PDB file of C-alpha atoms and ligand atoms in Angstrom:
ATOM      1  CA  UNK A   1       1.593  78.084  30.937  1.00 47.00           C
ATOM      2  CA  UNK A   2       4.643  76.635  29.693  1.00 49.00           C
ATOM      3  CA  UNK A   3       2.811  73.997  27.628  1.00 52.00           C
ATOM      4  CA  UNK A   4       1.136  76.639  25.620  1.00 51.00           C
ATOM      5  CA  UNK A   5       4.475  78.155  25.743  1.00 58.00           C
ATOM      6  CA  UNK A   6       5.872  75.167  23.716  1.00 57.00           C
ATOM      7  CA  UNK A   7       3.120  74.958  22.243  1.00 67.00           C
ATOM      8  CA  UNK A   8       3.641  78.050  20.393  1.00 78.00           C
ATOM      9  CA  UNK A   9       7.343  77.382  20.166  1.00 81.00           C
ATOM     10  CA  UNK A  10       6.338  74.262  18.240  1.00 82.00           C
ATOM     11  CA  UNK A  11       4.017  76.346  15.912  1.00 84.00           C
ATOM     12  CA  UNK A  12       7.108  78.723  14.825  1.00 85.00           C
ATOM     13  CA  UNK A  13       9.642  76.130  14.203  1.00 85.00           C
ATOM     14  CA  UNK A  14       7.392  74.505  12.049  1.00 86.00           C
ATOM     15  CA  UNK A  15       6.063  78.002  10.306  1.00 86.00           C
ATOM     16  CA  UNK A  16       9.780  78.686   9.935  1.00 88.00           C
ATOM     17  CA  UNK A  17      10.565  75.452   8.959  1.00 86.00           C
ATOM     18  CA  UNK A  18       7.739  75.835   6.166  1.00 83.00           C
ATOM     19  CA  UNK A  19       8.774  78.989   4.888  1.00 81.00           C
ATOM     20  CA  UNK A  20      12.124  77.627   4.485  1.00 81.00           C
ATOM     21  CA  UNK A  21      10.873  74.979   2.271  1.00 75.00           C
ATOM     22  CA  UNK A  22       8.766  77.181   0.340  1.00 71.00           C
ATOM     23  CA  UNK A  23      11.348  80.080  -0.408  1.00 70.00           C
ATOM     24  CA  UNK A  24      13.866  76.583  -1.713  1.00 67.00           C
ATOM     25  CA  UNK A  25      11.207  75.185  -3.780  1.00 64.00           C
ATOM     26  CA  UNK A  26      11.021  78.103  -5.771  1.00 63.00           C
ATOM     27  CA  UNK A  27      14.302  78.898  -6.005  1.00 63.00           C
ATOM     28  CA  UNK A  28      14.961  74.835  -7.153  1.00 66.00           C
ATOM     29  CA  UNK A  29      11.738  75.609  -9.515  1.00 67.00           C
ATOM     30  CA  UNK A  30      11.147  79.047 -10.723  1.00 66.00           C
ATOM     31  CA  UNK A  31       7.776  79.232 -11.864  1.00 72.00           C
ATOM     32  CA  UNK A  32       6.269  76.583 -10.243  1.00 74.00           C
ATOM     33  CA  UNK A  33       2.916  78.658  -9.313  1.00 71.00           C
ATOM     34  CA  UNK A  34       2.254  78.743 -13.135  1.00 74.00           C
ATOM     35  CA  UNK A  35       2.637  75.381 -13.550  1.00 76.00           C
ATOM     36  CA  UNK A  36       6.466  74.584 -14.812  1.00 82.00           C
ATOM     37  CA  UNK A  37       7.162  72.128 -12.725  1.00 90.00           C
ATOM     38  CA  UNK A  38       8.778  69.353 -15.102  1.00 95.00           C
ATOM     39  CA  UNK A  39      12.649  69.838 -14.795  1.00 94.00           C
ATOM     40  CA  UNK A  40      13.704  70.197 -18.282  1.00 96.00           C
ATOM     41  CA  UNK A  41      17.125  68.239 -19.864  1.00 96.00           C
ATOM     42  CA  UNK A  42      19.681  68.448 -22.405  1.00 96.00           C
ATOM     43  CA  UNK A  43      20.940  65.678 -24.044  1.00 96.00           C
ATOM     44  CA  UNK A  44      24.210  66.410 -25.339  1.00 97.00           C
ATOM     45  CA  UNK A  45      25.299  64.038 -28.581  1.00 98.00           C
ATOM     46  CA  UNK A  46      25.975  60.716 -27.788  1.00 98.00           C
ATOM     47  CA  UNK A  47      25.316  56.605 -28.032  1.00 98.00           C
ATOM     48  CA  UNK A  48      24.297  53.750 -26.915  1.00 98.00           C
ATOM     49  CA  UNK A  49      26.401  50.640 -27.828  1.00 98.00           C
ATOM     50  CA  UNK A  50      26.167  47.177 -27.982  1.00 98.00           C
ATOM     51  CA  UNK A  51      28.674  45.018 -26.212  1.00 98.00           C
ATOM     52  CA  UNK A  52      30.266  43.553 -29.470  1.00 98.00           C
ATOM     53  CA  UNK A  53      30.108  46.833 -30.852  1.00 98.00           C
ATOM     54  CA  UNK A  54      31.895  48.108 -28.250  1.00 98.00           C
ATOM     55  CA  UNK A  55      34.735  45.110 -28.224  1.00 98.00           C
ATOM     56  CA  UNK A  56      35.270  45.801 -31.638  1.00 98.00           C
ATOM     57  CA  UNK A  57      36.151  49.659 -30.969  1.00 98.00           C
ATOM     58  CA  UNK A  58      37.831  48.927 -27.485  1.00 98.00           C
ATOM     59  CA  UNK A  59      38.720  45.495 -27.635  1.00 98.00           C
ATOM     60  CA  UNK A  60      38.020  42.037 -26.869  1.00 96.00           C
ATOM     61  CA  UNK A  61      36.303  41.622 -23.583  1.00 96.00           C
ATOM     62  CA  UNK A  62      36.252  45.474 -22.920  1.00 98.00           C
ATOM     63  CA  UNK A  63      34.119  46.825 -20.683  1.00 98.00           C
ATOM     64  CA  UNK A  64      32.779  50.754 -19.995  1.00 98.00           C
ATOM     65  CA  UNK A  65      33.838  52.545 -17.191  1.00 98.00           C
ATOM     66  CA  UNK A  66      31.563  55.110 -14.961  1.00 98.00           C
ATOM     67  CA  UNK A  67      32.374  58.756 -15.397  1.00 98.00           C
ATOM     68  CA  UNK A  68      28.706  59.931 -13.858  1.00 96.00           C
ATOM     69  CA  UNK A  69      25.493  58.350 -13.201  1.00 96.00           C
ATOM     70  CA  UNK A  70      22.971  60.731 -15.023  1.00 94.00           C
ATOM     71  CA  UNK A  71      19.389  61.100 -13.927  1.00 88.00           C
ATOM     72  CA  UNK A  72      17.723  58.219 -15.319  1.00 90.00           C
ATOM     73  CA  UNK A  73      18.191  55.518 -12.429  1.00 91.00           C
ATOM     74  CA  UNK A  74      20.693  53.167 -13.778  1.00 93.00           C
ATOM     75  CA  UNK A  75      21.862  54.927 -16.566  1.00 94.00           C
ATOM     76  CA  UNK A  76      25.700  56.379 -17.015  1.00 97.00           C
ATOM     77  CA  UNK A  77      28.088  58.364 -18.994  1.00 97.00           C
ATOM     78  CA  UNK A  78      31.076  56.433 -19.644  1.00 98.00           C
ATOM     79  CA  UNK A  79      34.775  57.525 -20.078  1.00 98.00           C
ATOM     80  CA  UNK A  80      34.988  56.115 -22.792  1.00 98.00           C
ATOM     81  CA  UNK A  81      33.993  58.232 -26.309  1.00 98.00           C
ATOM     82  CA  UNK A  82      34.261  57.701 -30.015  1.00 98.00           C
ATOM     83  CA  UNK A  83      34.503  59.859 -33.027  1.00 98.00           C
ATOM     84  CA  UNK A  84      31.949  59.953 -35.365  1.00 98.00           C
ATOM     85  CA  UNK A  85      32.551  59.937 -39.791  1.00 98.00           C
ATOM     86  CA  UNK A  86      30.285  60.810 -41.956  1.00 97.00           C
ATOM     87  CA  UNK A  87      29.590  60.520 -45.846  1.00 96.00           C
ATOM     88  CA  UNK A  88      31.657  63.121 -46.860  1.00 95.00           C
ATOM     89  CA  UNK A  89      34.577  62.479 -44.270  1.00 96.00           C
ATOM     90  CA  UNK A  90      33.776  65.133 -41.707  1.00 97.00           C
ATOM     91  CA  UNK A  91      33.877  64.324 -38.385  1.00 98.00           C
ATOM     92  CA  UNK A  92      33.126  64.518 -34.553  1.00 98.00           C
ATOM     93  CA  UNK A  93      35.391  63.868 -31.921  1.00 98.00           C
ATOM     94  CA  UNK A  94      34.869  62.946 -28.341  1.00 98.00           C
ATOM     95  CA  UNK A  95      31.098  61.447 -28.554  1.00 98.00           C
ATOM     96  CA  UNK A  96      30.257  59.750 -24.988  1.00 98.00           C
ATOM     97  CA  UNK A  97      28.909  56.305 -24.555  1.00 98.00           C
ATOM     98  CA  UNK A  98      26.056  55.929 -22.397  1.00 98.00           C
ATOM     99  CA  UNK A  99      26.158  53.252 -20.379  1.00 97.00           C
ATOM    100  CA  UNK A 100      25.002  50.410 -19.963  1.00 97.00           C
ATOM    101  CA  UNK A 101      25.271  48.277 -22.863  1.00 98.00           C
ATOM    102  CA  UNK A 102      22.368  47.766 -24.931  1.00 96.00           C
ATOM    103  CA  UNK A 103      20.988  45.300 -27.331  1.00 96.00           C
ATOM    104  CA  UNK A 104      21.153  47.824 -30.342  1.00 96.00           C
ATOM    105  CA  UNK A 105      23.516  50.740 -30.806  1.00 97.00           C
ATOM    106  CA  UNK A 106      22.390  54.325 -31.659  1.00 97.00           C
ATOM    107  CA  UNK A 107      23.858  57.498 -32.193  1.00 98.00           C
ATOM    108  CA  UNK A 108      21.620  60.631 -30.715  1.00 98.00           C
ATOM    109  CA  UNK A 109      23.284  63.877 -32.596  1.00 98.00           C
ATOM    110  CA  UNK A 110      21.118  67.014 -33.134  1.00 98.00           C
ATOM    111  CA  UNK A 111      20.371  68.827 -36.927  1.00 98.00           C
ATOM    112  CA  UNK A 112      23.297  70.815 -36.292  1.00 98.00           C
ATOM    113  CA  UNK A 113      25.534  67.275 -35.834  1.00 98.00           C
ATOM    114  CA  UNK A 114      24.116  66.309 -38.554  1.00 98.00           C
ATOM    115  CA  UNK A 115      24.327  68.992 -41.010  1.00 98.00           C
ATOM    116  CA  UNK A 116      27.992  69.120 -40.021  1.00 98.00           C
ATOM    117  CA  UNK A 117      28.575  65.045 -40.434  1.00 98.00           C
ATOM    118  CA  UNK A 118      26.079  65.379 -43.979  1.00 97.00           C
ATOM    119  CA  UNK A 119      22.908  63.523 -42.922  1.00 98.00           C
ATOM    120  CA  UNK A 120      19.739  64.105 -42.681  1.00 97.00           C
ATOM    121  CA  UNK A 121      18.923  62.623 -39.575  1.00 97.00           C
ATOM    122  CA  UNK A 122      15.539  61.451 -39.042  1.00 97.00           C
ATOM    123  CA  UNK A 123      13.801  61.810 -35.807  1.00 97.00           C
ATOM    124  CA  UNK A 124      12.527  58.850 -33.911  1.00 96.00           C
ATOM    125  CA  UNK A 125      11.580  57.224 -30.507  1.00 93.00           C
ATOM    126  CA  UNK A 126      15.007  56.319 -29.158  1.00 89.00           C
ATOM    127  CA  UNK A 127      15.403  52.171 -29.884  1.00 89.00           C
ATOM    128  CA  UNK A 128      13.426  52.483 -32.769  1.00 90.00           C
ATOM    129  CA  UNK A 129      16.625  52.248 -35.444  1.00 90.00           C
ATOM    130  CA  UNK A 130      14.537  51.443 -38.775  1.00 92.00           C
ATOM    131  CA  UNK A 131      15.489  53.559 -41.633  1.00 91.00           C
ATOM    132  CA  UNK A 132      18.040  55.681 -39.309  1.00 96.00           C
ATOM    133  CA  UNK A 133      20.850  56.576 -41.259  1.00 97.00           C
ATOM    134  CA  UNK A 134      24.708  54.797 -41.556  1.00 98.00           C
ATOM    135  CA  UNK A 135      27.480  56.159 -39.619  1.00 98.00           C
ATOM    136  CA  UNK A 136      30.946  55.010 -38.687  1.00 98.00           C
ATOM    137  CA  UNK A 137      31.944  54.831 -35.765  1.00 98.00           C
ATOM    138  CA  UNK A 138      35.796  55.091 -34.873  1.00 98.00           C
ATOM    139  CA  UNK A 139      37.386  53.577 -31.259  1.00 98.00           C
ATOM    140  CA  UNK A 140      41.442  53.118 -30.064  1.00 98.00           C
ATOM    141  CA  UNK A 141      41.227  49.365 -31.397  1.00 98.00           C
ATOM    142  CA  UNK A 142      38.909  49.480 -34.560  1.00 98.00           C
ATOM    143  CA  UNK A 143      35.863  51.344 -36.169  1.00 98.00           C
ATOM    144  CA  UNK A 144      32.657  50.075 -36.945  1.00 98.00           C
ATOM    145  CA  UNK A 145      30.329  50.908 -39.866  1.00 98.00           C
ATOM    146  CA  UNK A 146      26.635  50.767 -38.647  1.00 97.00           C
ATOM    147  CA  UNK A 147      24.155  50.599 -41.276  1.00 97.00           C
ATOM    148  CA  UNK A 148      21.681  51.871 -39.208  1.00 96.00           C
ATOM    149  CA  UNK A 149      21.954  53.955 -36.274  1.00 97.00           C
ATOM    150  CA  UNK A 150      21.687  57.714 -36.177  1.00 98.00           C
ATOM    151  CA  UNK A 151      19.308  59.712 -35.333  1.00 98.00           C
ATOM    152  CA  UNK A 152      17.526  63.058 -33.901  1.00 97.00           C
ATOM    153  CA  UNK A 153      15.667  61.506 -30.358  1.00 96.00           C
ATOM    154  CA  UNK A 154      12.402  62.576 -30.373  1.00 97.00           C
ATOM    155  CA  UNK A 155      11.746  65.343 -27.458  1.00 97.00           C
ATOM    156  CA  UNK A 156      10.211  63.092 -24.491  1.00 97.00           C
ATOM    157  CA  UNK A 157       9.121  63.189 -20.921  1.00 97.00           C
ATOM    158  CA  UNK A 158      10.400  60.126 -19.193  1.00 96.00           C
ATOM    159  CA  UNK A 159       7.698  59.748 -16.007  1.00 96.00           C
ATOM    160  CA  UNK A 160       6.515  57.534 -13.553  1.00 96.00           C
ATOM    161  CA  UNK A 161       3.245  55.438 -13.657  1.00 96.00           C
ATOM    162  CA  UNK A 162       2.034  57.558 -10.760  1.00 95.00           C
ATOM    163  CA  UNK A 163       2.896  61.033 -11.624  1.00 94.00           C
ATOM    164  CA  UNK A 164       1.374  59.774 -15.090  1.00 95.00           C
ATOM    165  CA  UNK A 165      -2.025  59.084 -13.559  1.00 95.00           C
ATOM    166  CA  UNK A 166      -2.225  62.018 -11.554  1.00 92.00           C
ATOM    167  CA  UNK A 167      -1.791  64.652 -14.178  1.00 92.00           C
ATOM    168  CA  UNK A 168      -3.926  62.201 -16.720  1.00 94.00           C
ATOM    169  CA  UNK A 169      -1.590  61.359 -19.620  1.00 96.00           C
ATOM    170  CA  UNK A 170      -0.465  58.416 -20.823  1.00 96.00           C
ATOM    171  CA  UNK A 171       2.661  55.989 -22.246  1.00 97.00           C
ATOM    172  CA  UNK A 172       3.131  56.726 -26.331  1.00 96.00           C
ATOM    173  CA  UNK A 173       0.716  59.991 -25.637  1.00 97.00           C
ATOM    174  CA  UNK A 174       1.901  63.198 -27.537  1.00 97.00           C
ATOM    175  CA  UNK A 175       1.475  66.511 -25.964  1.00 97.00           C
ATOM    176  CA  UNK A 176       2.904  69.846 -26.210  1.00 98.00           C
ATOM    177  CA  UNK A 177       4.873  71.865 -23.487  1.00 97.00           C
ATOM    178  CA  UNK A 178       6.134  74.902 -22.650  1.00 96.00           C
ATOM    179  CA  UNK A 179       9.506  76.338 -21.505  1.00 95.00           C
ATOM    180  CA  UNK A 180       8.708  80.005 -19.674  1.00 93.00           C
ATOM    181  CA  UNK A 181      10.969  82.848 -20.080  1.00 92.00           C
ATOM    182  CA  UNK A 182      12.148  85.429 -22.731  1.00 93.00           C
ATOM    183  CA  UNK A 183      13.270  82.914 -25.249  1.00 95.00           C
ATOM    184  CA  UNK A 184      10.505  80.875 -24.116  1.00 95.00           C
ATOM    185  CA  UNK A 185       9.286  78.080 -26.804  1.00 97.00           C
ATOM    186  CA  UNK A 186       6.626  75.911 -27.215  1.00 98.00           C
ATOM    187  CA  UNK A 187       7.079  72.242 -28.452  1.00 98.00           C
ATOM    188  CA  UNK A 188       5.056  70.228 -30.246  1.00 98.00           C
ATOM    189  CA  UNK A 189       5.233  66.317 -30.823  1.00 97.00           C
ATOM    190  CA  UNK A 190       6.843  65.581 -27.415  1.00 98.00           C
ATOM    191  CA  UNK A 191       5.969  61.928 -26.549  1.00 97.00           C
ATOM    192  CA  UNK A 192       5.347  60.506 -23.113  1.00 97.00           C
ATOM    193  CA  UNK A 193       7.056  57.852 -22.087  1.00 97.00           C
ATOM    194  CA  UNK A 194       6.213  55.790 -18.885  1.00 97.00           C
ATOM    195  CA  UNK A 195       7.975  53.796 -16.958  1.00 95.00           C
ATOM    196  CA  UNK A 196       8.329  53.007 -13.185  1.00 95.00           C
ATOM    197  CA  UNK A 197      12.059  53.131 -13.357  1.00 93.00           C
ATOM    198  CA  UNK A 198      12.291  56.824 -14.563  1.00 94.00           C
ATOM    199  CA  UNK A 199      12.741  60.098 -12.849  1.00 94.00           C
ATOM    200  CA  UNK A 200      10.493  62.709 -13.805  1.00 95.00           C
ATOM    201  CA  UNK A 201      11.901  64.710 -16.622  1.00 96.00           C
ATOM    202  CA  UNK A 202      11.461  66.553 -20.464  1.00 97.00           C
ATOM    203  CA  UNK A 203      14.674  65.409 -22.756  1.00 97.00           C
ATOM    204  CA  UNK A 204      15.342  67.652 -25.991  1.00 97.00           C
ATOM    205  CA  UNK A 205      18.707  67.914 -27.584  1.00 97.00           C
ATOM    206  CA  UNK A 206      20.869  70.827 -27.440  1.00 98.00           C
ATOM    207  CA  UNK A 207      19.565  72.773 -30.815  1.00 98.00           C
ATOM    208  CA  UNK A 208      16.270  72.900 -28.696  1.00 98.00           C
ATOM    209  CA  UNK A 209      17.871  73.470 -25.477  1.00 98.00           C
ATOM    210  CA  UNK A 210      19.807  76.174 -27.061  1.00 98.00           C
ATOM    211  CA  UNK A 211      17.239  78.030 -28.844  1.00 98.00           C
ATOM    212  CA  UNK A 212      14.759  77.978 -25.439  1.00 97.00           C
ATOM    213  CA  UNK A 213      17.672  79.336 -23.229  1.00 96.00           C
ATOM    214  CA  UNK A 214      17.384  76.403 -21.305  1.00 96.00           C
ATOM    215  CA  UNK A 215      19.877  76.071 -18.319  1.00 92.00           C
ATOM    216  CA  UNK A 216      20.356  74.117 -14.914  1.00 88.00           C
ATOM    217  CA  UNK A 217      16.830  75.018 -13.537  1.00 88.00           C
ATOM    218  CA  UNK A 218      14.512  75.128 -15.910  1.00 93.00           C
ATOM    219  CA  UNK A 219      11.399  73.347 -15.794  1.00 94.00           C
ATOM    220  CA  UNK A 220       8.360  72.970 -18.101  1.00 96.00           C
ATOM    221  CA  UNK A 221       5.226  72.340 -18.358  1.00 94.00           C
ATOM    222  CA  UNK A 222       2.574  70.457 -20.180  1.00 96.00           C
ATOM    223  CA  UNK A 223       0.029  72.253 -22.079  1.00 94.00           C
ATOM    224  CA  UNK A 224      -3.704  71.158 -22.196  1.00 77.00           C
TER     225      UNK A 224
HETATM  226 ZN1  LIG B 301      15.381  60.558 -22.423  1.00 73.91          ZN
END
């Protein structure tokens, strides 16, 4: 009698414990019964910089310092900023380096950045720097002028081989997906990118983000 007792006991902790779970889930991932279950993020303006880059607008020997880790394993937003100049002398302040280093430097701004620095940024796959447009960069101990360097990052889902496999896409594939809701949108050209170091996740810049309402849980999902 008291085994089936426990029994039973067992059975309700674990329904409990279940229901729990479930009633979290959605609220960490509204909609996830239709499907959006890719969280969705904003990049806000920023770059990656090389080390000598970085020497020359910091100093010699200079090295970033952590503010945050961000969601990509490994990566981080530094203190450290810089303020962006443009062709026609208008500027942005406050920019954040990403950290770490890297062996280019780029400058991710949205159309809105750009119309406001006067360039018309082209978008391309982050690293990919050919035919981006000059910029100057401006630091405490220098400024740089970069012949090459800005740009609009393509929208992209950073995922893992696995999670890859299972919902059948693959690296360099370009699919559309869908943010839910009232201003709801529908993006086109978003390219997958696979890797086993990333975490799950759709990157567009904060024009799109804007525009689809998008906010600390939102989540996406790709069309077929
Ligand atoms: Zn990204």
């Amino acid at each position: 009698m008291s085994s089936l007792y426990l029994s039973n006991y067992d059975e309700l902790v674990d329904l409990i414990a279940k229901t729990i779970k479930d009633v979290v889930d959605k609220r960490q991932c509204p909609g996830k019964e239709q499907g959006y279950d890719i969280p969705v993020g904003v990049s806000v303006r920023h770059l990656h910089i090389t080390d000598e880059v970085l020497h020359m607008l910091y100093g010699e020997d200079y090295q970033l310092t952590k503010l945050k880790d961000l969601e990509q394993p490994g990566e981080f937003a530094a203190h450290e900023t810089v303020t962006l100049v443009g062709p026609r002398m208008k500027s942005i302040q406050n920019v954040r380096i990403l950290g770490p280093t890297r062996s280019f430097t780029q400058v991710e701004l949205s159309k809105t950045d750009g119309i406001l620095l006067g360039l018309d940024l082209p978008i391309k796959v982050s690293g990919d720097i050919k035919g981006s447009l000059p910029i100057t960069l401006v630091g405490p101990k220098g400024s740089v002028y970069l012949r090459e360097g800005a740009i609009r990052a393509a929208r992209h889902i950073h995922i893992t081989p696995e999670i890859a496999k299972k919902i059948n896409v693959r690296d360099k594939q370009v699919v559309n997906v869908q943010i839910p809701g009232e201003a709801g949108i529908i993006f086109n050209n978003v390219i997958i990118r696979v890797n086993e170091k990333y975490k799950l996740e759709f990157h567009i810049d904060t024009d799109e983000g804007n525009a689809a309402d998008v906010g600390d849980n939102t989540f996406c999902k790709i069309l077929k």
